[in-house]
CSV table of C-alpha atoms in Angstrom, one decimal:
chain,number,residue,atom,x,y,z
A,1108,MET,CA,52.9,-114.4,-80.8
A,1109,THR,CA,50.0,-115.5,-83.0
A,1110,ILE,CA,49.8,-118.2,-85.7
A,1111,THR,CA,49.7,-115.4,-88.3
A,1112,ASP,CA,52.8,-113.8,-86.9
A,1113,LEU,CA,54.6,-117.2,-87.2
A,1114,ALA,CA,53.5,-117.8,-90.7
A,1115,GLU,CA,54.9,-114.4,-91.7
A,1116,LEU,CA,58.1,-114.7,-89.6
A,1117,ASP,CA,61.2,-113.8,-91.5
A,1118,LEU,CA,63.9,-116.1,-90.1
A,1119,ALA,CA,66.6,-114.1,-91.9
A,1120,GLY,CA,65.5,-111.1,-89.9
A,1121,ILE,CA,66.2,-112.7,-86.5
A,1122,ASP,CA,69.6,-111.8,-85.2
A,1123,LEU,CA,70.7,-114.6,-82.9
A,1124,THR,CA,73.9,-112.9,-82.0
A,1125,ASP,CA,72.0,-110.1,-80.3
A,1126,PRO,CA,71.3,-110.8,-76.6
A,1127,ARG,CA,68.1,-108.7,-76.9
A,1128,THR,CA,66.7,-111.3,-79.2
A,1129,HIS,CA,66.8,-113.9,-76.4
A,1130,LEU,CA,65.8,-111.4,-73.7
A,1131,GLU,CA,62.8,-109.7,-75.1
A,1132,ARG,CA,60.6,-112.6,-76.4
A,1133,ASP,CA,59.8,-116.3,-75.8
A,1134,LEU,CA,61.7,-118.0,-78.6
A,1135,ALA,CA,60.1,-121.4,-78.2
A,1136,PRO,CA,57.5,-120.8,-81.0
A,1137,VAL,CA,60.3,-119.3,-83.1
A,1138,TRP,CA,62.5,-122.4,-82.7
A,1139,ARG,CA,59.5,-124.5,-83.8
A,1140,GLU,CA,59.6,-122.5,-87.1
A,1141,TYR,CA,63.3,-123.1,-87.5
A,1142,ARG,CA,62.8,-126.8,-87.0
A,1143,ARG,CA,59.9,-127.0,-89.3
A,1144,ARG,CA,61.0,-124.7,-92.1
A,1145,ALA,CA,64.7,-124.5,-92.0
A,1146,PRO,CA,66.4,-127.0,-89.6
A,1147,VAL,CA,69.8,-126.2,-91.0
A,1148,PHE,CA,69.6,-122.4,-91.7
A,1149,ARG,CA,72.2,-120.0,-93.0
A,1150,HIS,CA,72.2,-117.0,-90.6
A,1151,PRO,CA,73.0,-114.0,-92.7
A,1152,ALA,CA,76.3,-112.1,-92.4
A,1153,ALA,CA,76.3,-108.5,-91.1
A,1154,GLU,CA,78.7,-105.7,-91.2
A,1155,GLY,CA,81.9,-106.9,-89.6
A,1156,ARG,CA,80.5,-110.4,-88.9
A,1157,ALA,CA,80.5,-113.6,-90.9
A,1158,GLY,CA,77.4,-115.7,-91.5
A,1159,PHE,CA,77.0,-119.0,-89.8
A,1160,TRP,CA,74.8,-122.2,-89.8
A,1161,VAL,CA,72.0,-122.6,-87.3
A,1162,VAL,CA,71.2,-126.2,-86.5
A,1163,SER,CA,67.9,-126.5,-84.5
A,1164,ARG,CA,66.8,-130.1,-84.5
A,1165,HIS,CA,67.8,-132.6,-81.8
A,1166,ARG,CA,68.8,-135.4,-84.2
A,1167,ASP,CA,70.9,-133.1,-86.4
A,1168,GLN,CA,72.8,-131.7,-83.4
A,1169,SER,CA,73.4,-135.3,-82.1
A,1170,THR,CA,74.9,-136.1,-85.5
A,1171,VAL,CA,77.3,-133.1,-85.4
A,1172,TYR,CA,78.3,-133.8,-81.8
A,1173,ARG,CA,79.3,-137.4,-82.7
A,1174,ASP,CA,81.2,-136.4,-85.9
A,1175,HIS,CA,84.4,-134.9,-84.4
A,1176,ARG,CA,86.3,-135.7,-87.6
A,1177,ARG,CA,84.3,-133.3,-89.7
A,1178,PHE,CA,83.2,-130.8,-87.0
A,1179,GLY,CA,86.0,-129.5,-84.8
A,1180,ILE,CA,86.0,-127.4,-81.6
A,1181,GLU,CA,89.5,-126.0,-81.5
A,1182,ARG,CA,88.6,-122.7,-83.2
A,1183,GLY,CA,86.0,-122.1,-80.4
A,1184,ASN,CA,82.8,-123.4,-79.0
A,1185,MET,CA,80.7,-120.2,-78.9
A,1186,LEU,CA,79.7,-117.5,-81.3
A,1187,SER,CA,81.8,-114.7,-79.7
A,1188,THR,CA,85.1,-116.5,-80.2
A,1189,LEU,CA,84.2,-118.1,-83.5
A,1190,LEU,CA,83.1,-114.8,-85.1
A,1191,GLY,CA,86.0,-113.1,-83.5
A,1192,GLY,CA,88.6,-115.1,-85.3
A,1193,GLY,CA,89.0,-118.2,-83.0
A,1194,ASP,CA,89.8,-119.2,-79.5
A,1195,SER,CA,93.3,-118.5,-78.4
A,1196,ALA,CA,93.0,-121.5,-76.0
A,1197,GLY,CA,92.3,-123.9,-78.9
A,1198,GLY,CA,94.1,-127.2,-78.5
A,1199,ARG,CA,95.2,-126.3,-75.0
A,1200,MET,CA,92.0,-126.2,-72.9
A,1201,VAL,CA,90.0,-129.4,-72.7
A,1202,SER,CA,86.7,-127.7,-73.8
A,1203,VAL,CA,88.3,-126.5,-77.0
A,1204,ALA,CA,90.6,-129.4,-77.9
A,1205,ASP,CA,90.2,-132.1,-80.4
A,1206,GLY,CA,91.7,-135.6,-81.0
A,1207,PRO,CA,94.4,-137.1,-78.9
A,1208,ARG,CA,95.0,-133.8,-77.0
A,1209,HIS,CA,91.4,-133.7,-75.9
A,1210,ARG,CA,91.5,-137.3,-74.9
A,1211,ASP,CA,94.6,-136.9,-72.8
A,1212,LEU,CA,93.4,-133.7,-71.0
A,1213,ARG,CA,90.0,-135.2,-70.4
A,1214,GLY,CA,91.5,-138.3,-68.9
A,1215,VAL,CA,93.5,-136.2,-66.4
A,1216,ILE,CA,90.5,-134.0,-65.4
A,1217,LEU,CA,88.2,-137.1,-65.1
A,1218,ARG,CA,90.5,-138.3,-62.3
A,1219,ALA,CA,89.2,-135.4,-60.2
A,1220,PHE,CA,85.7,-135.2,-61.6
A,1221,SER,CA,84.5,-138.9,-61.6
A,1222,PRO,CA,81.4,-139.6,-59.4
A,1223,ARG,CA,83.6,-141.6,-57.0
A,1224,ALA,CA,86.1,-138.8,-56.6
A,1225,LEU,CA,83.3,-136.2,-56.1
A,1226,GLU,CA,81.0,-138.1,-53.7
A,1227,PHE,CA,82.6,-136.4,-50.8
A,1228,PHE,CA,82.0,-133.0,-52.4
A,1229,ALA,CA,78.4,-133.9,-53.3
A,1230,GLN,CA,77.6,-134.4,-49.6
A,1231,ARG,CA,79.2,-131.1,-48.7
A,1232,VAL,CA,77.1,-129.5,-51.5
A,1233,ARG,CA,73.9,-130.9,-49.9
A,1234,ASP,CA,74.8,-129.8,-46.4
A,1235,TYR,CA,75.9,-126.3,-47.5
A,1236,THR,CA,72.9,-125.8,-49.8
A,1237,HIS,CA,70.4,-126.9,-47.2
A,1238,GLY,CA,71.9,-124.5,-44.7
A,1239,LEU,CA,71.7,-121.6,-47.1
A,1240,LEU,CA,68.0,-122.5,-47.8
A,1241,ASP,CA,67.2,-122.6,-44.1
A,1242,ASP,CA,68.8,-119.2,-43.6
A,1243,TYR,CA,67.1,-117.7,-46.6
A,1244,ALA,CA,63.7,-119.0,-45.6
A,1245,ALA,CA,64.1,-117.8,-42.0
A,1246,ALA,CA,65.0,-114.3,-43.3
A,1247,GLY,CA,61.8,-114.1,-45.1
A,1248,GLY,CA,63.2,-114.3,-48.6
A,1249,GLY,CA,65.3,-111.9,-50.7
A,1250,ASP,CA,67.1,-112.3,-54.1
A,1251,PHE,CA,67.5,-116.0,-54.6
A,1252,ALA,CA,69.9,-115.5,-57.4
A,1253,ALA,CA,72.4,-113.6,-55.3
A,1254,GLU,CA,71.8,-115.2,-51.9
A,1255,VAL,CA,71.6,-118.9,-52.8
A,1256,ALA,CA,72.3,-119.6,-56.5
A,1257,ALA,CA,75.4,-117.5,-56.7
A,1258,LYS,CA,77.0,-119.1,-53.6
A,1259,VAL,CA,76.6,-122.8,-54.2
A,1260,PRO,CA,78.5,-123.4,-57.5
A,1261,ILE,CA,81.3,-120.9,-56.8
A,1262,THR,CA,81.9,-122.5,-53.4
A,1263,THR,CA,81.9,-126.0,-54.9
A,1264,ILE,CA,84.2,-125.3,-57.9
A,1265,CYS,CA,86.5,-123.1,-55.7
A,1266,ASP,CA,86.8,-125.9,-53.1
A,1267,LEU,CA,87.8,-128.2,-55.9
A,1268,LEU,CA,90.4,-125.8,-57.3
A,1269,GLY,CA,91.7,-124.8,-53.9
A,1270,VAL,CA,90.8,-121.1,-54.3
A,1271,PRO,CA,91.0,-119.3,-50.9
A,1272,GLU,CA,87.6,-118.1,-49.6
A,1273,SER,CA,88.8,-114.5,-49.5
A,1274,ASP,CA,89.1,-114.5,-53.3
A,1275,ARG,CA,85.8,-116.2,-54.3
A,1276,ALA,CA,83.6,-113.1,-54.4
A,1277,GLN,CA,86.1,-111.4,-56.8
A,1278,LEU,CA,86.2,-114.5,-59.1
A,1279,LEU,CA,82.4,-114.7,-59.1
A,1280,GLU,CA,82.1,-111.0,-60.2
A,1281,LEU,CA,84.8,-111.4,-62.9
A,1282,ASN,CA,83.2,-114.6,-64.2
A,1283,THR,CA,79.9,-112.9,-64.5
A,1284,ARG,CA,81.4,-110.0,-66.5
A,1285,ALA,CA,83.4,-112.5,-68.7
A,1286,MET,CA,80.4,-114.5,-69.8
A,1287,SER,CA,77.3,-112.3,-69.5
A,1288,SER,CA,75.9,-109.1,-68.0
A,1289,ASP,CA,72.8,-107.4,-66.6
A,1290,ASP,CA,73.8,-104.3,-68.5
A,1291,PRO,CA,73.1,-103.9,-72.2
A,1292,SER,CA,76.0,-101.4,-72.4
A,1293,HIS,CA,78.4,-104.3,-71.4
A,1294,THR,CA,80.8,-104.8,-74.4
A,1295,GLU,CA,82.9,-107.6,-75.7
A,1296,LEU,CA,85.9,-105.5,-74.6
A,1297,ASP,CA,84.6,-105.6,-71.0
A,1298,ALA,CA,84.2,-109.4,-71.2
A,1299,ARG,CA,87.8,-109.8,-72.6
A,1300,MET,CA,89.2,-107.7,-69.8
A,1301,ALA,CA,87.4,-109.8,-67.2
A,1302,ARG,CA,88.7,-113.0,-68.8
A,1303,SER,CA,92.2,-111.5,-68.7
A,1304,GLU,CA,91.9,-110.8,-65.0
A,1305,ILE,CA,90.8,-114.4,-64.3
A,1306,ILE,CA,93.8,-115.7,-66.3
A,1307,MET,CA,96.1,-113.5,-64.3
A,1308,TYR,CA,94.6,-114.7,-61.0
A,1309,PHE,CA,95.0,-118.4,-62.0
A,1310,THR,CA,98.6,-117.7,-63.2
A,1311,ASP,CA,99.5,-116.6,-59.7
A,1312,LEU,CA,97.6,-119.6,-58.1
A,1313,VAL,CA,99.3,-122.1,-60.4
A,1314,ARG,CA,102.7,-120.7,-59.6
A,1315,ALA,CA,101.9,-121.0,-55.9
A,1316,ARG,CA,100.6,-124.6,-56.2
A,1317,THR,CA,103.6,-125.6,-58.3
A,1318,LYS,CA,105.9,-124.6,-55.4
A,1319,ASP,CA,103.6,-125.9,-52.6
A,1320,PRO,CA,101.1,-128.6,-54.0
A,1321,GLY,CA,97.9,-129.4,-52.2
A,1322,ASP,CA,95.1,-132.0,-52.8
A,1323,ASP,CA,93.2,-129.7,-55.2
A,1324,VAL,CA,92.6,-129.9,-58.9
A,1325,VAL,CA,95.1,-127.1,-59.6
A,1326,SER,CA,97.9,-129.1,-58.0
A,1327,LEU,CA,96.8,-132.2,-59.9
A,1328,LEU,CA,97.0,-130.4,-63.2
A,1329,ALA,CA,100.3,-128.8,-62.4
A,1330,SER,CA,101.9,-132.1,-61.5
A,1331,THR,CA,100.4,-134.1,-64.4
A,1332,GLU,CA,102.5,-135.5,-67.2
A,1333,ILE,CA,101.2,-136.2,-70.7
A,1334,ASP,CA,103.6,-138.1,-73.0
A,1335,GLY,CA,106.3,-137.9,-70.4
A,1336,ARG,CA,106.1,-134.1,-70.0
A,1337,LEU,CA,104.5,-131.8,-67.5
A,1338,LEU,CA,101.6,-129.7,-68.8
A,1339,PRO,CA,102.9,-126.2,-69.6
A,1340,ALA,CA,102.0,-123.7,-66.9
A,1341,HIS,CA,99.8,-121.7,-69.3
A,1342,ASP,CA,97.9,-124.8,-70.3
A,1343,VAL,CA,97.2,-125.5,-66.6
A,1344,VAL,CA,96.0,-121.9,-66.2
A,1345,LEU,CA,93.7,-122.1,-69.2
A,1346,ASN,CA,92.1,-125.4,-67.9
A,1347,CYS,CA,91.5,-123.9,-64.5
A,1348,TYR,CA,89.8,-121.0,-66.2
A,1349,GLY,CA,87.7,-123.4,-68.2
A,1350,LEU,CA,86.7,-125.4,-65.2
A,1351,LEU,CA,85.6,-122.2,-63.4
A,1352,VAL,CA,83.5,-121.1,-66.3
A,1353,ALA,CA,81.9,-124.5,-66.9
A,1354,GLY,CA,81.4,-125.2,-63.2
A,1355,GLU,CA,80.0,-121.9,-62.0
A,1356,GLU,CA,77.6,-120.0,-64.3
A,1357,THR,CA,75.8,-123.0,-65.8
A,1358,SER,CA,74.8,-124.4,-62.4
A,1359,ARG,CA,73.9,-121.0,-61.1
A,1360,TYR,CA,71.5,-120.2,-63.9
A,1361,SER,CA,70.0,-123.7,-63.9
A,1362,MET,CA,69.2,-123.1,-60.2
A,1363,THR,CA,67.5,-119.8,-60.8
A,1364,SER,CA,65.5,-121.2,-63.7
A,1365,ALA,CA,64.5,-124.2,-61.6
A,1366,VAL,CA,63.2,-122.1,-58.7
A,1367,HIS,CA,61.4,-119.7,-61.0
A,1368,ALA,CA,59.7,-122.7,-62.6
A,1369,LEU,CA,58.6,-124.0,-59.2
A,1370,ALA,CA,57.1,-120.6,-58.4
A,1371,THR,CA,55.3,-120.4,-61.7
A,1372,TRP,CA,54.2,-124.1,-62.1
A,1373,PRO,CA,52.5,-124.7,-58.7
A,1374,GLY,CA,51.2,-128.1,-59.8
A,1375,GLU,CA,54.8,-129.3,-60.4
A,1376,TRP,CA,55.9,-127.9,-57.1
A,1377,GLN,CA,53.2,-129.9,-55.4
A,1378,ARG,CA,54.3,-133.0,-57.2
A,1379,LEU,CA,57.8,-132.5,-56.0
A,1380,ARG,CA,56.8,-131.6,-52.5
A,1381,SER,CA,54.5,-134.6,-52.1
A,1382,GLY,CA,57.2,-137.0,-53.3
A,1383,ALA,CA,55.1,-137.9,-56.4
A,1384,VAL,CA,58.2,-137.3,-58.5
A,1385,ASP,CA,61.8,-138.5,-57.9
A,1386,VAL,CA,64.4,-135.8,-57.3
A,1387,GLY,CA,66.7,-137.3,-59.9
A,1388,ALA,CA,64.1,-137.1,-62.6
A,1389,ALA,CA,63.0,-133.6,-61.5
A,1390,THR,CA,66.7,-132.5,-61.7
A,1391,ASP,CA,67.1,-133.6,-65.3
A,1392,GLU,CA,63.8,-132.0,-66.3
A,1393,MET,CA,64.8,-128.8,-64.6
A,1394,ILE,CA,68.1,-128.9,-66.5
A,1395,ARG,CA,66.2,-129.5,-69.8
A,1396,TRP,CA,63.8,-126.7,-69.0
A,1397,ALA,CA,66.6,-124.3,-68.0
A,1398,THR,CA,69.0,-125.1,-70.8
A,1399,PRO,CA,71.6,-122.8,-69.3
A,1400,VAL,CA,73.9,-122.8,-72.3
A,1401,MET,CA,71.8,-121.8,-75.3
A,1402,HIS,CA,74.2,-122.7,-78.1
A,1403,VAL,CA,77.6,-124.3,-78.7
A,1404,GLY,CA,79.7,-123.9,-81.8
A,1405,ARG,CA,81.8,-126.0,-84.2
A,1406,THR,CA,83.9,-125.4,-87.3
A,1407,VAL,CA,83.6,-127.5,-90.4
A,1408,LEU,CA,86.9,-129.3,-90.9
A,1409,GLU,CA,86.1,-130.7,-94.4
A,1410,ASP,CA,83.2,-130.3,-96.8
A,1411,ALA,CA,80.2,-132.2,-95.3
A,1412,GLU,CA,76.4,-132.3,-95.1
A,1413,ILE,CA,74.0,-131.8,-92.2
A,1414,ALA,CA,70.5,-133.2,-92.9
A,1415,GLY,CA,71.2,-133.0,-96.6
A,1416,THR,CA,72.4,-129.4,-96.5
A,1417,PRO,CA,76.0,-128.9,-97.8
A,1418,VAL,CA,78.4,-127.1,-95.4
A,1419,ALA,CA,81.8,-126.1,-96.5
A,1420,GLU,CA,85.2,-126.4,-94.9
A,1421,GLY,CA,85.8,-123.4,-92.6
A,1422,ASP,CA,82.1,-122.7,-92.0
A,1423,ILE,CA,80.9,-122.0,-88.5
A,1424,VAL,CA,78.1,-124.2,-87.3
A,1425,THR,CA,76.0,-123.4,-84.2
A,1426,LEU,CA,74.0,-126.0,-82.3
A,1427,TRP,CA,71.1,-124.3,-80.5
A,1428,THR,CA,70.4,-126.5,-77.5
A,1429,SER,CA,67.5,-124.1,-76.6
A,1430,SER,CA,65.7,-125.5,-79.6
A,1431,ALA,CA,66.9,-129.2,-79.4
A,1432,ASN,CA,65.6,-129.4,-75.8
A,1433,ARG,CA,62.1,-128.4,-76.9
A,1434,ASP,CA,62.1,-130.6,-80.0
A,1435,GLU,CA,58.7,-132.3,-80.4
A,1436,GLU,CA,60.3,-135.2,-82.2
A,1437,VAL,CA,62.0,-136.2,-78.9
A,1438,PHE,CA,59.9,-134.7,-76.1
A,1439,GLU,CA,56.2,-135.1,-75.7
A,1440,ASP,CA,54.5,-131.8,-75.1
A,1441,PRO,CA,58.0,-130.2,-74.9
A,1442,ASP,CA,56.9,-126.7,-73.7
A,1443,ARG,CA,55.4,-128.2,-70.6
A,1444,LEU,CA,57.4,-128.6,-67.4
A,1445,ASP,CA,57.0,-132.3,-66.3
A,1446,LEU,CA,59.2,-133.2,-63.3
A,1447,GLY,CA,58.5,-136.8,-63.8
A,1448,ARG,CA,59.5,-136.8,-67.5
A,1449,THR,CA,61.4,-140.1,-68.4
A,1450,PRO,CA,63.2,-140.8,-70.5
A,1451,ASN,CA,64.7,-137.4,-70.8
A,1452,ARG,CA,67.2,-137.2,-73.7
A,1453,HIS,CA,68.1,-133.5,-73.4
A,1454,LEU,CA,71.3,-132.1,-74.8
A,1455,ALA,CA,72.1,-129.6,-72.0
A,1456,PHE,CA,75.3,-131.5,-71.2
A,1457,GLY,CA,76.2,-132.0,-74.8
A,1458,PHE,CA,76.7,-135.3,-76.5
A,1459,GLY,CA,79.6,-137.5,-77.8
A,1460,PRO,CA,83.3,-136.9,-77.0
A,1461,HIS,CA,82.8,-133.5,-75.4
A,1462,TYR,CA,80.0,-134.6,-73.1
A,1463,CYS,CA,80.2,-132.4,-70.0
A,1464,LEU,CA,82.9,-133.3,-67.5
A,1465,GLY,CA,81.0,-131.8,-64.6
A,1466,VAL,CA,77.7,-133.6,-65.1
A,1467,PHE,CA,77.8,-135.4,-61.8
A,1468,LEU,CA,78.5,-132.2,-59.9
A,1469,ALA,CA,75.9,-130.2,-61.7
A,1470,ARG,CA,73.2,-132.7,-61.0
A,1471,ALA,CA,74.3,-132.8,-57.3
A,1472,GLU,CA,74.1,-129.1,-57.0
A,1473,ILE,CA,70.7,-128.7,-58.6
A,1474,GLY,CA,69.4,-131.8,-57.0
A,1475,ALA,CA,70.5,-130.4,-53.6
A,1476,VAL,CA,68.3,-127.3,-54.2
A,1477,LEU,CA,65.3,-129.3,-55.2
A,1478,GLU,CA,65.7,-131.7,-52.3
A,1479,GLY,CA,66.2,-128.9,-49.8
A,1480,LEU,CA,63.1,-127.0,-51.0
A,1481,ARG,CA,61.0,-130.2,-50.9
A,1482,ASP,CA,62.0,-131.0,-47.3
A,1483,ARG,CA,62.3,-127.5,-45.9
A,1484,VAL,CA,59.6,-125.2,-47.3
A,1485,THR,CA,55.9,-125.3,-48.0
A,1486,THR,CA,55.6,-122.5,-50.6
A,1487,VAL,CA,57.8,-120.9,-53.3
A,1488,ASP,CA,56.5,-117.5,-54.3
A,1489,LEU,CA,57.7,-114.8,-56.7
A,1490,ASP,CA,58.1,-111.5,-54.8
A,1491,GLY,CA,58.8,-108.9,-57.4
A,1492,PRO,CA,60.1,-108.4,-60.9
A,1493,VAL,CA,62.7,-110.7,-62.2
A,1494,GLN,CA,65.7,-109.9,-64.4
A,1495,ARG,CA,67.1,-112.3,-67.0
A,1496,VAL,CA,70.7,-112.4,-67.8
A,1497,PHE,CA,71.8,-110.3,-70.9
A,1498,SER,CA,73.6,-112.9,-73.1
A,1499,ASN,CA,73.4,-114.8,-76.3
A,1500,VAL,CA,75.0,-117.8,-74.7
A,1501,LEU,CA,73.7,-118.1,-71.1
A,1502,ASN,CA,70.1,-118.5,-70.1
A,1503,GLY,CA,68.7,-117.8,-66.6
A,1504,TYR,CA,67.9,-115.1,-64.0
A,1505,SER,CA,70.3,-112.6,-62.6
A,1506,ARG,CA,67.7,-111.3,-60.2
A,1507,LEU,CA,65.0,-113.5,-58.7
A,1508,PRO,CA,63.1,-112.2,-55.7
A,1509,ILE,CA,61.6,-115.3,-54.0
A,1510,THR,CA,59.8,-115.8,-50.7
A,1511,LEU,CA,60.1,-119.3,-49.1
A,1512,THR,CA,57.8,-120.4,-46.3
A,1513,PRO,CA,59.6,-122.7,-43.9
A,1514,ALA,CA,58.1,-126.1,-43.3
């Protein structure tokens, strides 16, 4: 895209709800135009779909994240649910709850997701991931997305939830259909059906754990009291579903983006491999670079302003992390991958009261991939055409042919 193209760019003509918009072009220069010309932009309505606000700057998103009194999450946290009339799990699932209910649910789940509680799982993640990388490199390569990235997060979150190994492939397939697709003919009805099947699966699992508790997160939720009352079974089911969604696809797509970046930025791969950059810093930069969740949504609870722009009660506001994580006000040379970047104030995990519960686990999983590649292989090479995920929410690769040379 040339400077002339950008100068003539019609922001109102860009349909951010269409996955093809995100699939077919590099939007980094487009987001620069949003930040420069219209940092709080009214995305036009279309037939059968309301308009909504697009917030593109890092500082404005941070303000909205912090202000949970004026910007609520119970109607939904992504465009598909917000434009579809709201999230049926609102107020019952921690990711779409506000106020005291969110605080209480978050407190329960943090008991299982604190760094101290997860340290044992983090070591298991490292061992499992390094074993997968050894096998993958020895086999001469393949599809990294399917053979490594798809296995690590689903194994980890299912271990935490106590999902039997025999059911994990089915849940992975359903979760992919529920949130994204490789097929442009995939419809919202297909996604809803997949979500319903996941809900039915967890309904059966919660019923089983209620009768015969274990030491997993499902059993913890099923036996937890809030205000002297056990969580209703359906609320337990919804939170299990939310943990699966949050803990699986975001890490999977971060891994694919990270490995693609190492294959296409050889200088950064050499910095990692030589030890010139710390794995912790490299992990955060890869998460910024990947930005696996492109946007999150809020609903305006009372008339307010964002960066001087009035927004009305009931309006839908979308915070485009894809833009915030490339904001030149915050990141020097933001379109360059810099594995030693510090500080790194990215918003990939959100900000404020709804800061991601699984941040420790996500860093452990992606860090395990980077550490394993650093210690176990000498080259990371693309070996064929890649395929990006077809989504207006998730960002990453659903097919990633990579060859690894064992060290």
